[in-house]
XYZ file of C-alpha atoms in Angstrom:
573
model
C 0.000 0.000 0.000
C 2.337 2.750 -1.234
C 2.098 6.377 -2.194
C 1.332 9.589 -0.390
C -1.829 11.707 -0.450
C -1.847 15.343 0.662
C -4.890 17.325 1.724
C -5.923 20.263 3.848
C -8.098 20.068 6.962
C -10.120 23.163 7.833
C -10.942 21.916 11.302
C -9.510 22.202 14.791
C -7.698 20.085 17.297
C -5.739 20.385 20.530
C -2.545 18.702 21.588
C -2.440 17.190 25.044
C -0.838 20.443 26.191
C -3.822 22.433 24.892
C -1.990 24.013 21.892
C -4.243 24.820 18.972
C -3.620 22.989 15.738
C -5.321 24.493 12.733
C -5.072 24.551 8.970
C -3.056 21.361 9.223
C -1.448 19.626 6.296
C -2.524 16.005 6.533
C -0.359 13.377 4.891
C -1.496 9.791 4.607
C 1.276 7.257 4.897
C 1.432 3.458 4.940
C 0.708 1.513 8.129
C -2.429 3.599 8.737
C -0.507 6.411 10.345
C -1.377 10.063 10.103
C 1.274 12.733 10.219
C -0.128 16.149 11.091
C 2.118 19.148 10.610
C 0.826 22.639 11.416
C 1.420 25.199 8.684
C 0.634 28.207 10.892
C 1.336 27.563 14.543
C 4.836 26.164 14.390
C 7.121 23.571 12.958
C 6.382 20.872 15.509
C 4.554 17.793 14.389
C 2.052 15.510 15.985
C 1.341 11.885 15.175
C -1.709 9.753 15.761
C -1.878 6.027 15.261
C -5.463 5.276 14.316
C -6.958 1.860 13.839
C -9.504 3.274 11.412
C -9.218 5.276 8.236
C -11.890 7.864 8.074
C -10.505 10.951 9.705
C -9.795 12.650 6.406
C -12.970 11.646 4.626
C -15.127 12.842 7.512
C -13.266 16.096 8.012
C -13.263 17.028 4.350
C -16.976 16.345 4.264
C -17.661 18.996 6.887
C -17.919 22.475 5.333
C -15.473 25.152 6.376
C -17.893 27.076 8.566
C -15.429 29.581 10.006
C -11.870 30.678 9.526
C -9.894 27.620 10.518
C -7.648 29.501 12.925
C -10.517 29.925 15.429
C -10.260 27.613 18.469
C -13.272 25.369 18.924
C -14.577 27.279 21.958
C -14.765 30.385 19.781
C -16.608 28.402 17.115
C -19.090 27.371 19.809
C -19.659 30.975 20.823
C -20.022 32.108 17.216
C -22.888 29.695 16.596
C -24.579 29.986 20.001
C -24.335 33.772 19.990
C -25.525 34.059 16.407
C -28.700 32.115 17.164
C -29.384 33.395 20.698
C -32.378 35.444 19.628
C -31.806 38.074 22.297
C -29.392 39.263 24.974
C -27.486 36.638 26.942
C -26.749 36.339 30.648
C -23.492 37.795 31.949
C -20.484 35.657 32.769
C -20.873 33.516 35.878
C -19.065 34.627 39.006
C -15.855 32.863 39.925
C -17.638 30.917 42.666
C -20.438 29.836 40.337
C -18.004 28.801 37.600
C -15.788 26.818 39.976
C -18.715 24.875 41.410
C -20.162 24.163 37.965
C -16.958 23.030 36.306
C -15.921 20.914 39.311
C -19.255 19.104 39.240
C -19.042 18.610 35.468
C -15.423 17.440 35.331
C -14.918 15.868 38.768
C -18.446 14.844 39.778
C -18.385 16.685 43.112
C -18.488 20.159 44.604
C -15.132 21.835 45.265
C -13.528 21.511 48.661
C -13.367 24.605 50.852
C -9.603 24.711 50.256
C -10.123 24.697 46.474
C -12.797 27.373 46.732
C -10.714 29.723 48.854
C -7.686 29.312 46.590
C -9.669 29.973 43.424
C -11.488 33.016 44.774
C -8.215 34.515 46.020
C -6.373 33.814 42.748
C -5.990 36.988 40.638
C -4.500 35.277 37.572
C -6.529 36.164 34.460
C -5.997 32.602 33.148
C -7.222 30.845 36.278
C -10.398 29.437 34.690
C -8.456 27.628 32.000
C -5.986 26.470 34.619
C -8.672 24.905 36.802
C -10.177 23.155 33.772
C -6.793 21.609 32.978
C -6.225 20.650 36.611
C -9.577 18.908 36.850
C -9.099 17.023 33.561
C -5.772 15.714 34.862
C -7.174 14.686 38.250
C -8.076 11.235 39.514
C -11.539 12.592 40.293
C -12.068 13.152 36.556
C -11.370 9.475 35.844
C -13.584 8.388 38.742
C -16.480 10.666 37.716
C -16.290 9.845 34.015
C -16.284 6.154 34.903
C -19.504 6.724 36.823
C -20.997 8.791 33.998
C -20.075 6.234 31.323
C -21.242 3.309 33.453
C -24.686 4.823 33.916
C -24.795 5.713 30.202
C -23.886 2.269 28.819
C -25.117 -0.079 31.578
C -28.191 1.902 32.667
C -27.777 0.642 36.246
C -28.372 -2.962 35.164
C -26.964 -5.653 37.434
C -24.263 -8.140 36.429
C -22.018 -10.233 38.681
C -19.890 -12.298 36.261
C -17.470 -9.400 35.831
C -16.406 -8.102 39.248
C -17.381 -4.469 39.714
C -13.844 -3.420 40.771
C -12.497 -4.875 37.502
C -15.024 -2.919 35.442
C -14.296 0.287 37.366
C -10.537 -0.161 36.951
C -10.879 -0.810 33.204
C -12.921 2.327 32.609
C -10.970 4.591 34.980
C -7.635 3.648 33.438
C -8.992 4.066 29.899
C -10.567 7.444 30.626
C -7.617 8.768 32.641
C -5.336 7.950 29.699
C -7.858 9.622 27.365
C -7.929 6.639 25.059
C -9.986 7.296 21.908
C -13.660 6.809 22.715
C -14.239 4.658 19.623
C -11.603 2.194 20.847
C -13.393 1.837 24.178
C -16.787 1.368 22.522
C -15.293 -1.228 20.175
C -14.103 -3.181 23.207
C -17.547 -3.020 24.800
C -19.107 -4.471 21.663
C -16.733 -7.408 21.259
C -14.395 -9.190 23.668
C -12.496 -12.183 22.244
C -12.874 -15.392 24.186
C -9.164 -16.231 24.060
C -6.639 -13.979 25.789
C -8.738 -10.801 25.799
C -6.809 -7.616 26.494
C -9.726 -6.027 28.344
C -11.948 -8.841 29.701
C -13.920 -6.480 31.961
C -15.414 -4.819 28.860
C -17.627 -7.905 28.471
C -19.857 -6.502 31.213
C -21.642 -4.358 28.608
C -23.074 -7.398 26.839
C -23.654 -9.470 29.975
C -25.811 -7.160 32.078
C -29.347 -8.148 32.968
C -31.701 -7.936 30.002
C -28.943 -8.096 27.361
C -27.292 -11.455 27.923
C -28.713 -13.819 25.304
C -31.262 -11.239 24.107
C -30.259 -9.995 20.653
C -33.302 -7.738 20.357
C -32.502 -5.922 23.607
C -28.882 -5.526 22.530
C -30.008 -4.156 19.169
C -32.318 -1.602 20.752
C -29.777 -0.535 23.376
C -26.937 -0.058 20.885
C -29.224 2.008 18.649
C -30.283 4.270 21.542
C -26.932 4.626 23.266
C -24.563 4.927 20.311
C -26.719 5.905 17.322
C -29.231 8.240 19.002
C -32.249 6.248 17.791
C -35.057 4.684 19.786
C -35.990 2.026 17.230
C -37.923 -0.445 19.385
C -41.083 0.038 17.276
C -39.149 -0.880 14.126
C -38.792 -4.486 15.255
C -42.272 -5.226 13.903
C -42.734 -2.513 11.258
C -41.345 0.776 10.028
C -41.730 3.415 12.731
C -45.234 4.913 12.474
C -44.128 8.527 12.949
C -40.397 8.626 12.136
C -39.925 7.761 8.491
C -36.173 7.203 8.800
C -36.527 4.501 11.503
C -37.087 1.496 9.261
C -37.512 -2.189 9.951
C -34.668 -2.891 7.516
C -32.353 -0.708 9.610
C -33.477 -2.513 12.752
C -32.681 -5.955 11.371
C -29.484 -4.731 9.775
C -28.259 -3.872 13.269
C -29.809 -7.063 14.648
C -27.738 -9.051 12.129
C -24.613 -7.335 13.419
C -25.070 -8.432 17.036
C -25.049 -12.150 16.221
C -22.136 -14.376 17.176
C -21.608 -16.534 14.077
C -21.395 -15.774 10.342
C -24.157 -18.339 9.762
C -26.502 -16.167 11.852
C -25.719 -12.936 10.015
C -28.683 -13.058 7.638
C -31.919 -11.946 9.268
C -35.357 -12.477 7.791
C -38.209 -10.197 8.782
C -41.746 -9.311 7.812
C -43.799 -6.246 8.637
C -47.025 -6.804 10.540
C -48.623 -4.310 8.142
C -47.113 -5.417 4.817
C -46.963 -9.182 4.174
C -43.876 -10.511 2.458
C -40.575 -11.891 3.720
C -37.511 -9.665 3.488
C -33.935 -10.207 4.575
C -30.768 -8.277 5.291
C -27.236 -8.895 6.416
C -25.259 -6.701 8.818
C -25.965 -3.068 8.028
C -25.778 0.228 9.902
C -28.298 3.017 9.194
C -27.163 4.964 6.172
C -24.370 2.495 5.408
C -24.118 -0.318 2.848
C -24.804 -3.904 3.830
C -21.765 -5.978 4.747
C -21.286 -9.086 2.633
C -20.732 -12.321 4.571
C -19.182 -15.202 2.562
C -20.604 -18.718 2.781
C -18.446 -20.557 5.309
C -20.241 -23.904 5.429
C -17.185 -25.696 4.055
C -14.497 -23.164 4.925
C -12.024 -23.535 7.800
C -13.189 -22.243 11.164
C -10.348 -19.717 11.287
C -11.514 -18.111 8.042
C -15.068 -17.769 9.352
C -13.881 -16.197 12.615
C -12.895 -12.981 10.862
C -16.496 -12.532 9.713
C -18.187 -12.888 13.067
C -20.886 -10.207 12.881
C -20.285 -8.724 16.317
C -16.541 -8.535 15.670
C -17.295 -6.518 12.532
C -19.734 -4.366 14.510
C -16.969 -3.494 16.973
C -15.013 -1.799 14.168
C -17.812 -0.625 11.870
C -20.089 1.078 14.422
C -17.472 3.236 16.246
C -15.611 4.058 13.018
C -14.936 7.795 12.565
C -16.723 7.623 9.215
C -19.919 6.460 10.933
C -21.362 9.931 11.326
C -24.310 8.742 13.423
C -21.959 7.352 16.059
C -19.770 10.465 16.172
C -22.807 12.758 16.183
C -24.575 10.839 18.965
C -21.550 10.741 21.249
C -20.612 14.397 20.692
C -24.216 15.294 21.459
C -24.100 13.357 24.730
C -20.870 14.989 25.895
C -22.370 18.384 25.018
C -25.402 17.417 27.110
C -23.125 16.477 30.023
C -21.622 19.960 30.055
C -24.534 22.142 28.919
C -27.588 20.388 30.373
C -29.320 19.883 27.028
C -28.342 18.128 23.802
C -28.090 19.952 20.499
C -30.321 17.073 19.458
C -32.818 16.610 22.266
C -34.004 14.151 23.514
C -30.706 12.344 23.042
C -32.305 9.213 21.576
C -34.551 11.035 19.076
C -32.129 11.944 16.296
C -34.155 12.109 13.071
C -35.072 14.715 10.417
C -38.322 15.631 12.171
C -36.297 16.579 15.294
C -33.356 18.542 13.873
C -30.500 19.869 16.022
C -30.955 23.318 17.507
C -27.615 24.417 15.988
C -26.849 22.128 13.034
C -23.665 23.875 11.905
C -22.293 23.831 15.450
C -23.001 20.109 15.716
C -21.077 19.536 12.482
C -18.165 21.639 13.741
C -18.067 19.733 17.046
C -18.008 16.432 15.175
C -15.180 17.598 12.923
C -13.162 18.907 15.851
C -13.643 15.684 17.775
C -12.599 13.499 14.862
C -9.437 15.508 14.322
C -8.552 14.974 17.994
C -8.854 11.200 17.439
C -12.156 10.967 19.363
C -10.482 11.787 22.681
C -12.879 13.109 25.282
C -10.693 15.538 27.239
C -10.008 18.041 24.404
C -13.727 18.152 23.590
C -14.786 18.809 27.185
C -12.014 21.363 27.593
C -13.169 23.412 24.631
C -16.787 23.380 25.801
C -15.712 24.470 29.305
C -13.697 27.381 27.895
C -16.621 28.747 25.877
C -18.607 31.808 26.915
C -21.766 29.760 26.380
C -20.699 27.326 29.109
C -19.580 30.095 31.460
C -22.846 32.053 31.466
C -24.513 32.870 34.777
C -27.299 30.601 35.943
C -29.504 33.450 37.157
C -30.194 36.742 35.436
C -32.213 39.869 36.106
C -32.070 41.057 32.491
C -35.327 39.449 31.384
C -38.461 41.434 30.660
C -41.478 40.715 32.846
C -43.126 37.506 31.663
C -40.292 36.683 29.246
C -39.114 33.099 29.031
C -36.001 31.801 27.303
C -36.143 28.538 25.351
C -33.510 26.194 26.749
C -32.182 25.406 23.277
C -30.917 29.005 22.878
C -28.388 28.658 25.748
C -28.775 32.343 26.680
C -28.506 31.488 30.366
C -26.947 28.452 32.047
C -29.382 25.550 32.318
C -29.735 24.179 35.871
C -28.844 20.484 35.975
C -30.035 18.174 38.755
C -27.127 16.410 40.404
C -26.895 12.747 39.481
C -27.103 10.313 42.401
C -23.327 9.891 42.170
C -22.648 13.633 42.102
C -24.954 14.148 45.058
C -23.327 11.413 47.132
C -19.780 12.684 46.522
C -20.838 16.299 47.033
C -22.434 15.517 50.376
C -19.288 13.685 51.442
C -17.121 16.661 50.435
C -19.432 19.331 51.875
C -19.688 17.580 55.244
C -15.969 16.727 55.405
C -16.511 12.957 55.469
C -14.986 11.913 52.159
C -11.582 10.828 53.467
C -13.052 8.846 56.334
C -15.588 7.016 54.139
C -13.056 6.247 51.403
C -10.731 4.583 53.906
C -13.416 2.618 55.767
C -13.788 -1.139 55.193
C -17.018 -2.730 53.974
C -19.831 -3.416 56.412
C -19.865 -6.650 58.380
C -22.474 -8.016 58.085
C -22.857 -6.848 54.475
C -24.913 -3.685 54.014
C -28.335 -4.430 52.490
C -29.703 -1.324 50.764
C -33.169 -2.845 50.295
C -33.640 -3.651 53.975
C -32.246 -0.232 54.880
C -34.601 1.864 52.750
C -37.573 -0.260 53.805
C -36.901 0.210 57.510
C -35.879 -3.374 58.226
C -32.286 -2.471 59.075
C -30.680 0.486 60.811
C -27.188 -0.401 59.599
C -25.670 2.568 57.737
C -23.417 2.317 54.675
C -19.872 2.000 55.960
C -17.890 3.285 52.972
C -18.180 5.122 49.670
C -19.018 2.012 47.594
C -22.010 1.192 49.774
C -23.033 4.856 49.833
C -22.952 5.141 46.040
C -24.986 1.953 45.702
C -27.618 3.308 48.100
C -27.888 6.687 46.341
C -28.086 5.054 42.926
C -30.867 2.724 44.065
C -32.907 5.440 45.777
C -32.377 8.446 43.499
C -31.553 6.864 40.126
C -34.046 5.680 37.526
C -34.894 1.955 37.685
C -32.357 -0.298 36.007
C -32.728 -0.561 32.254
C -34.774 2.637 31.996
C -33.784 6.024 30.572
C -31.288 7.500 33.023
C -31.218 10.934 31.339
C -34.621 12.131 32.477
C -34.999 13.954 35.780
C -37.924 12.500 37.693
C -38.326 14.431 40.953
C -40.309 12.593 43.587
C -41.435 13.250 47.122
C -39.420 10.257 48.268
C -36.236 11.855 46.950
C -36.807 15.024 48.953
C -37.720 13.077 52.092
C -34.611 10.935 51.667
C -32.385 13.992 51.957
C -34.412 15.645 54.690
C -34.654 12.655 57.011
C -31.871 10.327 55.880
C -30.030 9.003 58.971
C -26.845 8.690 56.909
C -26.769 12.417 56.126
C -27.507 13.235 59.749
C -24.655 10.922 60.772
C -22.300 12.903 58.515
C -23.237 16.032 60.495
C -21.619 14.680 63.654
C -18.614 16.685 64.902
C -15.932 14.142 63.981
C -12.239 15.023 63.497
C -11.821 16.708 60.112
C -15.542 17.183 59.542
C -17.148 20.447 58.487
C -19.094 20.659 61.733
C -15.883 20.372 63.740
C -14.246 23.130 61.675
C -17.233 25.442 62.020
C -17.441 24.981 65.778
C -13.716 25.757 66.044
C -14.021 29.049 64.117
C -13.071 32.173 66.049
C -16.480 33.898 65.950
C -19.955 33.789 64.411
C -18.924 35.600 61.217
C -16.114 33.110 60.638
C -18.555 30.271 61.261
C -20.968 31.656 58.680
C -18.222 31.973 56.076
C -17.024 28.427 56.784
C -20.557 27.044 56.357
C -21.276 28.803 53.069
C -17.892 28.072 51.502
C -18.094 24.413 52.549
C -21.663 23.732 51.414
C -22.522 26.232 48.654
C -18.957 27.009 47.496
C -19.512 30.746 47.823
C -19.543 33.603 50.299
C -22.932 34.530 51.805
C -24.481 37.740 50.563
C -25.198 40.548 53.024
C -28.780 39.468 53.731
C -27.805 35.836 54.233
C -25.044 36.879 56.598
C -27.426 38.998 58.691
C -30.098 36.284 58.843
C -27.615 33.552 59.744
C -25.922 35.702 62.368
C -29.294 36.475 63.925
C -30.119 32.764 64.039
C -26.821 31.827 65.703
C -27.209 34.578 68.282
C -30.731 33.424 69.073
C -29.474 29.875 69.769
C -26.420 30.546 71.883
C -27.744 28.088 74.445
C -27.214 25.223 71.955
C -24.544 26.405 69.474
C -23.635 22.952 68.157
C -27.264 22.119 67.398
C -27.723 25.479 65.674
C -24.691 24.901 63.424
C -25.864 21.406 62.486
C -29.332 22.714 61.627
C -27.878 25.479 59.462
C -25.616 23.100 57.527
C -28.434 20.588 57.104
C -30.803 23.280 55.781
C -28.287 24.306 53.093
C -27.619 20.691 52.102
C -31.357 20.139 51.609
C -31.809 23.347 49.584
C -32.321 23.425 45.823
C -29.130 25.453 45.419
C -27.110 22.470 46.640
C -29.065 19.844 44.706
C -28.668 21.623 41.372
C -25.646 22.332 39.218
C -26.328 25.879 38.106
């Protein structure tokens, strides 16, 4: 495979050090290696080793929407600002930004030490610096593992693969910023002999999927192709013309184990007549499977449908895959997908900002489908850094969420809430170091009042919060479903009250040790809400503390508890 092909990419990328690469000369060489040499920003070069060819074809397909020298965060602001339809909220305060970005990139609220340091920092580049620090932190890997696990497993149970093995596999992959398509390929197919990442098999083995090709088909379509195609199992979708039965069974053919199973026959309940298809992704040609009845087993192994799916579906040229995943990472940061709902991508539900979605896809492909550069660029945008509250609206005026004129409040996930409570109350270190319960903690008995045994460590705590506050396993985890039980859980949960004991290193102990009431008030607000109290809050809190000088410890606990139960704490705003 000789020869060299030169082309020009009018898209954007970042090195691991955050340096902009633009207007790159792209040279294709043998061994599937891309050499990228910047023509404008220096004489250094950067190399990617990609397992797929498709970077160039995809990137050249995307129109040059802006001057290529613009960083991606400026491209974001160009498109969001151009379609805002009115004035936008001012930039979030430092305290608001720090809390938001720490929740989005580390899955927890900032510690009081982090908050004080950031608010006192006068460096004009401090926001970019904190983004880079968070992306490099172990908390990023831990939080993204939790986010990805909920996304791809949907809280389904599975015990064949030990949970610590699954967590380690994802955390190491995400910390190293391995290309997302590589990780997805491993989830879709794990070889039976000497697998490099055996824990990835958990994706196919969870409850509801194991041995159920239809469930696997529907889940892969929703999670990685942005399509809820369940109705297309029996007929073309009644209201979405592009969700066809042929597409459904093309994907169904892909999830089979053997080449002999790769041809699927189907018939619509509305239109009699047998049809058939081999492995086929929506919008892509059907894959041909040779007849292996008399061929050696080794030859047939290369045509196992699910093995082919593991390379075909997450390929950079599969625009549905790239589009769906970019849209989900945008949703993680911004609170709403450019295509929304996330599993309703079809012509009748177009993206709110189609050119921006194309630019995000192009930028992500040129960064080899690594997640960190994408999240970094979103976090640096003005659109992300808008204030969450704004007095600039006219009376009665409402802002459509899909204009992003003001930051969208995002309910904390069960995992974010659990970690944030641990940080805000000063119990994280203690709970992380604690051994498991003996006897074993039973979340079901606990929430039903049959056991008073509290979770002993973070693993048991996260399991409890996921069970109580998360959507039922196998159901859509993206929708916020507030319930009275959720509010009562926080208000009366013995575990939260236990975390408000004055233990060594706890927030309550620090507050009680403060030199005076004003110092106590500052300690409470910085610890729980990651900000200073305003003048009115300070006066009201001071009045409360002075009125309860006969029981100062009880008054402090009640104040901290009231802020933990408030909407301001439960939302990422």
